[in-house]
Amino acid sequence: REMPQPVPDGTLTSLAREASHCTRCPLHCNATQTVFGAGPENAKIMIVGEQPGDHEDLAGKPFVGPAGQLFDRTLAEVGIERNSLYVTNAVKHFKYESRGKRRIHQRPNAGEVEQCRWWLNQEIALVRPKLIVAMGATAHYALTGSKEKVTELRGRPLPIDEGRTLFITVHPSYLLRIPDAQRKDMEMTKFKNDMLYVSKFE
């Protein structure tokens, strides 16, 4: 199939429709569907995660699984309306490995992130957010091409093009994987503080 043409009417709806046929990288072969971004076209804040997980792949919506629920709870705690944000992922198809009946998440590689960057750039151009929040290393790489560690950049607002601010934090799925309760509490507090900073842009 040929690559789809640029979006004629320049809306998120038509961009999402176009993305639903994306074959830029092999990930579309095994995923259930494209999981495109969701939220208002004039959102001041754009959240960029890594890729859809198992729940998102089936639902066709970003951030609806366990990590998304943790994200929602944190937003509620700091007073951010989830539906005021534009929420998307660096990669729009679920990458996984099958183990029995389970589908185990796999991190997208640089090539897959680069192929998908076109869609992310289109989303940014249409939404024109004031703040872009990169959740985790894959999102940061997709937005900047940099492989600097999240731990070194986290919590420091970085000015980027067109007067925007880039803000880096961890992906909520990282918080779910911390086995030690005390450390988990500490990391949850740090994440909540990051979201408090984000709330200033509402």
Tab-separated table of N, CA, C and O in Angstrom, residues 91-158:
chain	number	residue	atom	x	y	z
A	91	VAL	N	4.823	5.994	19.949
A	91	VAL	CA	4.556	4.936	18.976
A	91	VAL	C	3.080	4.556	19.080
A	91	VAL	O	2.551	4.438	20.178
A	92	LYS	N	2.429	4.396	17.934
A	92	LYS	CA	0.960	4.241	17.932
A	92	LYS	C	0.469	2.784	17.873
A	92	LYS	O	-0.728	2.553	17.895
A	93	HIS	N	1.389	1.844	17.746
A	93	HIS	CA	0.993	0.425	17.740
A	93	HIS	C	1.651	-0.310	18.907
A	93	HIS	O	2.781	-0.006	19.267
A	94	PHE	N	0.943	-1.289	19.446
A	94	PHE	CA	1.426	-2.091	20.574
A	94	PHE	C	2.494	-3.071	20.103
A	94	PHE	O	2.259	-3.881	19.221
A	95	LYS	N	3.678	-2.998	20.721
A	95	LYS	CA	4.752	-3.946	20.415
A	95	LYS	C	4.837	-4.946	21.560
A	95	LYS	O	4.998	-4.542	22.716
A	96	TYR	N	4.731	-6.196	21.242
A	96	TYR	CA	4.706	-7.202	22.310
A	96	TYR	C	5.276	-8.524	21.836
A	96	TYR	O	5.515	-8.749	20.647
A	97	GLU	N	5.454	-9.403	22.814
A	97	GLU	CA	5.902	-10.773	22.555
A	97	GLU	C	4.851	-11.670	23.200
A	97	GLU	O	4.436	-11.402	24.334
A	98	SER	N	4.395	-12.681	22.493
A	98	SER	CA	3.381	-13.574	23.072
A	98	SER	C	4.032	-14.629	23.959
A	98	SER	O	5.000	-15.272	23.547
A	99	ARG	N	3.502	-14.763	25.171
A	99	ARG	CA	3.933	-15.852	26.057
A	99	ARG	C	2.680	-16.550	26.530
A	99	ARG	O	1.971	-16.038	27.399
A	100	GLY	N	2.377	-17.692	25.922
A	100	GLY	CA	1.113	-18.368	26.211
A	100	GLY	C	-0.005	-17.446	25.752
A	100	GLY	O	-0.017	-16.997	24.616
A	101	LYS	N	-0.935	-17.173	26.651
A	101	LYS	CA	-2.032	-16.280	26.288
A	101	LYS	C	-1.717	-14.821	26.577
A	101	LYS	O	-2.469	-13.927	26.221
A	102	ARG	N	-0.600	-14.565	27.252
A	102	ARG	CA	-0.266	-13.191	27.621
A	102	ARG	C	0.542	-12.505	26.528
A	102	ARG	O	1.310	-13.132	25.812
A	103	ARG	N	0.343	-11.204	26.435
A	103	ARG	CA	1.117	-10.403	25.487
A	103	ARG	C	2.023	-9.487	26.315
A	103	ARG	O	1.552	-8.590	26.991
A	104	ILE	N	3.319	-9.753	26.260
A	104	ILE	CA	4.290	-9.034	27.083
A	104	ILE	C	4.838	-7.837	26.312
A	104	ILE	O	5.388	-7.986	25.215
A	105	HIS	N	4.689	-6.665	26.918
A	105	HIS	CA	5.132	-5.405	26.331
A	105	HIS	C	6.623	-5.434	25.995
A	105	HIS	O	7.425	-5.926	26.769
A	106	GLN	N	6.979	-4.932	24.826
A	106	GLN	CA	8.387	-4.780	24.443
A	106	GLN	C	8.647	-3.325	24.067
A	106	GLN	O	7.793	-2.699	23.433
A	107	ARG	N	9.802	-2.834	24.429
A	107	ARG	CA	10.108	-1.423	24.134
A	107	ARG	C	10.326	-1.232	22.629
A	107	ARG	O	11.062	-1.996	22.011
A	108	PRO	N	9.725	-0.202	22.050
A	108	PRO	CA	9.966	0.055	20.626
A	108	PRO	C	11.428	0.433	20.394
A	108	PRO	O	12.050	1.055	21.259
A	109	ASN	N	11.968	0.055	19.239
A	109	ASN	CA	13.356	0.405	18.945
A	109	ASN	C	13.425	1.784	18.271
A	109	ASN	O	12.392	2.368	17.913
A	110	ALA	N	14.646	2.282	18.106
A	110	ALA	CA	14.830	3.638	17.565
A	110	ALA	C	14.189	3.792	16.188
A	110	ALA	O	13.567	4.820	15.895
A	111	GLY	N	14.310	2.780	15.344
A	111	GLY	CA	13.734	2.850	13.995
A	111	GLY	C	12.222	2.992	14.032
A	111	GLY	O	11.627	3.779	13.281
A	112	GLU	N	11.586	2.229	14.930
A	112	GLU	CA	10.119	2.292	15.048
A	112	GLU	C	9.679	3.660	15.568
A	112	GLU	O	8.706	4.241	15.081
A	113	VAL	N	10.445	4.183	16.527
A	113	VAL	CA	10.129	5.514	17.077
A	113	VAL	C	10.287	6.568	15.980
A	113	VAL	O	9.449	7.461	15.836
A	114	GLU	N	11.331	6.435	15.181
A	114	GLU	CA	11.578	7.425	14.118
A	114	GLU	C	10.504	7.372	13.037
A	114	GLU	O	10.083	8.410	12.531
A	115	GLN	N	10.058	6.179	12.687
A	115	GLN	CA	8.985	6.057	11.692
A	115	GLN	C	7.698	6.716	12.178
A	115	GLN	O	6.943	7.291	11.414
A	116	CYS	N	7.452	6.610	13.478
A	116	CYS	CA	6.211	7.120	14.055
A	116	CYS	C	6.293	8.607	14.395
A	116	CYS	O	5.274	9.233	14.668
A	117	ARG	N	7.509	9.140	14.359
A	117	ARG	CA	7.688	10.549	14.742
A	117	ARG	C	6.885	11.479	13.838
A	117	ARG	O	6.446	12.539	14.264
A	118	TRP	N	6.674	11.086	12.594
A	118	TRP	CA	5.895	11.908	11.658
A	118	TRP	C	4.515	12.208	12.237
A	118	TRP	O	4.044	13.340	12.210
A	119	TRP	N	3.881	11.169	12.788
A	119	TRP	CA	2.534	11.351	13.360
A	119	TRP	C	2.580	12.281	14.570
A	119	TRP	O	1.731	13.168	14.724
A	120	LEU	N	3.566	12.080	15.419
A	120	LEU	CA	3.698	12.897	16.626
A	120	LEU	C	3.909	14.367	16.247
A	120	LEU	O	3.291	15.260	16.820
A	121	ASN	N	4.750	14.602	15.253
A	121	ASN	CA	4.991	15.978	14.799
A	121	ASN	C	3.716	16.620	14.253
A	121	ASN	O	3.467	17.808	14.469
A	122	GLN	N	2.906	15.825	13.542
A	122	GLN	CA	1.628	16.343	13.028
A	122	GLN	C	0.687	16.700	14.183
A	122	GLN	O	0.003	17.721	14.146
A	123	GLU	N	0.668	15.833	15.211
A	123	GLU	CA	-0.191	16.106	16.373
A	123	GLU	C	0.227	17.414	17.051
A	123	GLU	O	-0.618	18.247	17.395
A	124	ILE	N	1.540	17.601	17.226
A	124	ILE	CA	2.045	18.823	17.861
A	124	ILE	C	1.679	20.049	17.021
A	124	ILE	O	1.228	21.071	17.546
A	125	ALA	N	1.834	19.923	15.695
A	125	ALA	CA	1.532	21.048	14.800
A	125	ALA	C	0.058	21.437	14.860
A	125	ALA	O	-0.286	22.616	14.763
A	126	LEU	N	-0.824	20.454	15.036
A	126	LEU	CA	-2.263	20.742	15.082
A	126	LEU	C	-2.712	21.247	16.451
A	126	LEU	O	-3.515	22.166	16.552
A	127	VAL	N	-2.207	20.630	17.514
A	127	VAL	CA	-2.656	20.991	18.871
A	127	VAL	C	-1.990	22.292	19.346
A	127	VAL	O	-2.606	23.097	20.031
A	128	ARG	N	-0.729	22.483	18.963
A	128	ARG	CA	0.052	23.646	19.394
A	128	ARG	C	0.030	23.840	20.916
A	128	ARG	O	-0.389	24.880	21.419
A	129	PRO	N	0.473	22.831	21.662
A	129	PRO	CA	0.452	22.943	23.129
A	129	PRO	C	1.505	23.926	23.645
A	129	PRO	O	2.498	24.188	22.969
A	130	LYS	N	1.279	24.446	24.840
A	130	LYS	CA	2.279	25.309	25.485
A	130	LYS	C	3.326	24.447	26.192
A	130	LYS	O	4.480	24.821	26.300
A	131	LEU	N	2.859	23.300	26.705
A	131	LEU	CA	3.736	22.396	27.452
A	131	LEU	C	3.620	20.988	26.873
A	131	LEU	O	2.511	20.497	26.639
A	132	ILE	N	4.774	20.370	26.629
A	132	ILE	CA	4.786	18.965	26.215
A	132	ILE	C	5.474	18.176	27.319
A	132	ILE	O	6.595	18.505	27.722
A	133	VAL	N	4.792	17.164	27.823
A	133	VAL	CA	5.335	16.333	28.894
A	133	VAL	C	5.767	14.994	28.308
A	133	VAL	O	4.938	14.249	27.778
A	134	ALA	N	7.066	14.720	28.389
A	134	ALA	CA	7.591	13.437	27.914
A	134	ALA	C	7.631	12.476	29.093
A	134	ALA	O	8.321	12.732	30.079
A	135	MET	N	6.875	11.388	28.989
A	135	MET	CA	6.866	10.392	30.058
A	135	MET	C	7.776	9.235	29.690
A	135	MET	O	7.410	8.367	28.909
A	136	GLY	N	8.989	9.262	30.222
A	136	GLY	CA	9.929	8.175	29.974
A	136	GLY	C	10.879	8.442	28.818
A	136	GLY	O	10.730	9.409	28.060
A	137	ALA	N	11.860	7.543	28.684
A	137	ALA	CA	12.962	7.721	27.730
A	137	ALA	C	12.513	7.667	26.280
A	137	ALA	O	13.008	8.428	25.447
A	138	THR	N	11.574	6.774	25.953
A	138	THR	CA	11.141	6.650	24.546
A	138	THR	C	10.464	7.935	24.089
A	138	THR	O	10.728	8.428	22.988
A	139	ALA	N	9.608	8.494	24.938
A	139	ALA	CA	8.919	9.746	24.595
A	139	ALA	C	9.932	10.880	24.429
A	139	ALA	O	9.854	11.673	23.485
A	140	HIS	N	10.900	10.934	25.339
A	140	HIS	CA	11.919	11.985	25.261
A	140	HIS	C	12.723	11.853	23.972
A	140	HIS	O	12.989	12.842	23.282
A	141	TYR	N	13.073	10.616	23.618
A	141	TYR	CA	13.832	10.381	22.380
A	141	TYR	C	13.002	10.780	21.154
A	141	TYR	O	13.502	11.409	20.224
A	142	ALA	N	11.717	10.423	21.167
A	142	ALA	CA	10.846	10.754	20.032
A	142	ALA	C	10.739	12.261	19.830
A	142	ALA	O	10.685	12.754	18.707
A	143	LEU	N	10.742	13.001	20.930
A	143	LEU	CA	10.562	14.452	20.851
A	143	LEU	C	11.853	15.211	20.563
A	143	LEU	O	11.823	16.290	19.983
A	144	THR	N	12.985	14.655	20.962
A	144	THR	CA	14.238	15.414	20.861
A	144	THR	C	15.344	14.710	20.082
A	144	THR	O	16.320	15.344	19.686
A	145	GLY	N	15.220	13.396	19.897
A	145	GLY	CA	16.316	12.640	19.275
A	145	GLY	C	17.464	12.391	20.233
A	145	GLY	O	18.500	11.849	19.864
A	146	SER	N	17.286	12.788	21.505
A	146	SER	CA	18.353	12.654	22.497
A	146	SER	C	18.145	11.393	23.333
A	146	SER	O	17.022	11.020	23.634
A	147	LYS	N	19.263	10.762	23.701
A	147	LYS	CA	19.185	9.554	24.537
A	147	LYS	C	19.701	9.817	25.945
A	147	LYS	O	20.101	8.899	26.645
A	148	GLU	N	19.679	11.084	26.349
A	148	GLU	CA	20.076	11.411	27.721
A	148	GLU	C	19.148	10.717	28.703
A	148	GLU	O	17.973	10.495	28.413
A	149	LYS	N	19.678	10.419	29.874
A	149	LYS	CA	18.882	9.713	30.883
A	149	LYS	C	17.760	10.600	31.432
A	149	LYS	O	17.982	11.780	31.711
A	150	VAL	N	16.593	10.003	31.609
A	150	VAL	CA	15.439	10.707	32.170
A	150	VAL	C	15.781	11.258	33.555
A	150	VAL	O	15.417	12.392	33.898
A	151	THR	N	16.524	10.458	34.332
A	151	THR	CA	16.867	10.869	35.706
A	151	THR	C	17.660	12.175	35.724
A	151	THR	O	17.562	12.948	36.668
A	152	GLU	N	18.434	12.417	34.660
A	152	GLU	CA	19.250	13.638	34.622
A	152	GLU	C	18.470	14.866	34.158
A	152	GLU	O	18.868	15.999	34.413
A	153	LEU	N	17.364	14.641	33.466
A	153	LEU	CA	16.599	15.763	32.901
A	153	LEU	C	15.280	16.008	33.627
A	153	LEU	O	14.660	17.049	33.457
A	154	ARG	N	14.897	15.050	34.426
A	154	ARG	CA	13.576	15.082	35.054
A	154	ARG	C	13.323	16.336	35.895
A	154	ARG	O	14.192	16.777	36.646
A	155	GLY	N	12.124	16.873	35.756
A	155	GLY	CA	11.702	17.969	36.626
A	155	GLY	C	12.281	19.332	36.287
A	155	GLY	O	12.010	20.296	36.978
A	156	ARG	N	13.095	19.401	35.201
A	156	ARG	CA	13.642	20.704	34.790
A	156	ARG	C	12.942	21.133	33.506
A	156	ARG	O	13.102	20.479	32.474
A	157	PRO	N	12.166	22.205	33.536
A	157	PRO	CA	11.508	22.658	32.308
A	157	PRO	C	12.548	23.093	31.266
A	157	PRO	O	13.457	23.844	31.590
A	158	LEU	N	12.416	22.589	30.050
A	158	LEU	CA	13.377	22.924	29.000
A	158	LEU	C	12.667	23.699	27.894
A	158	LEU	O	11.682	23.212	27.338
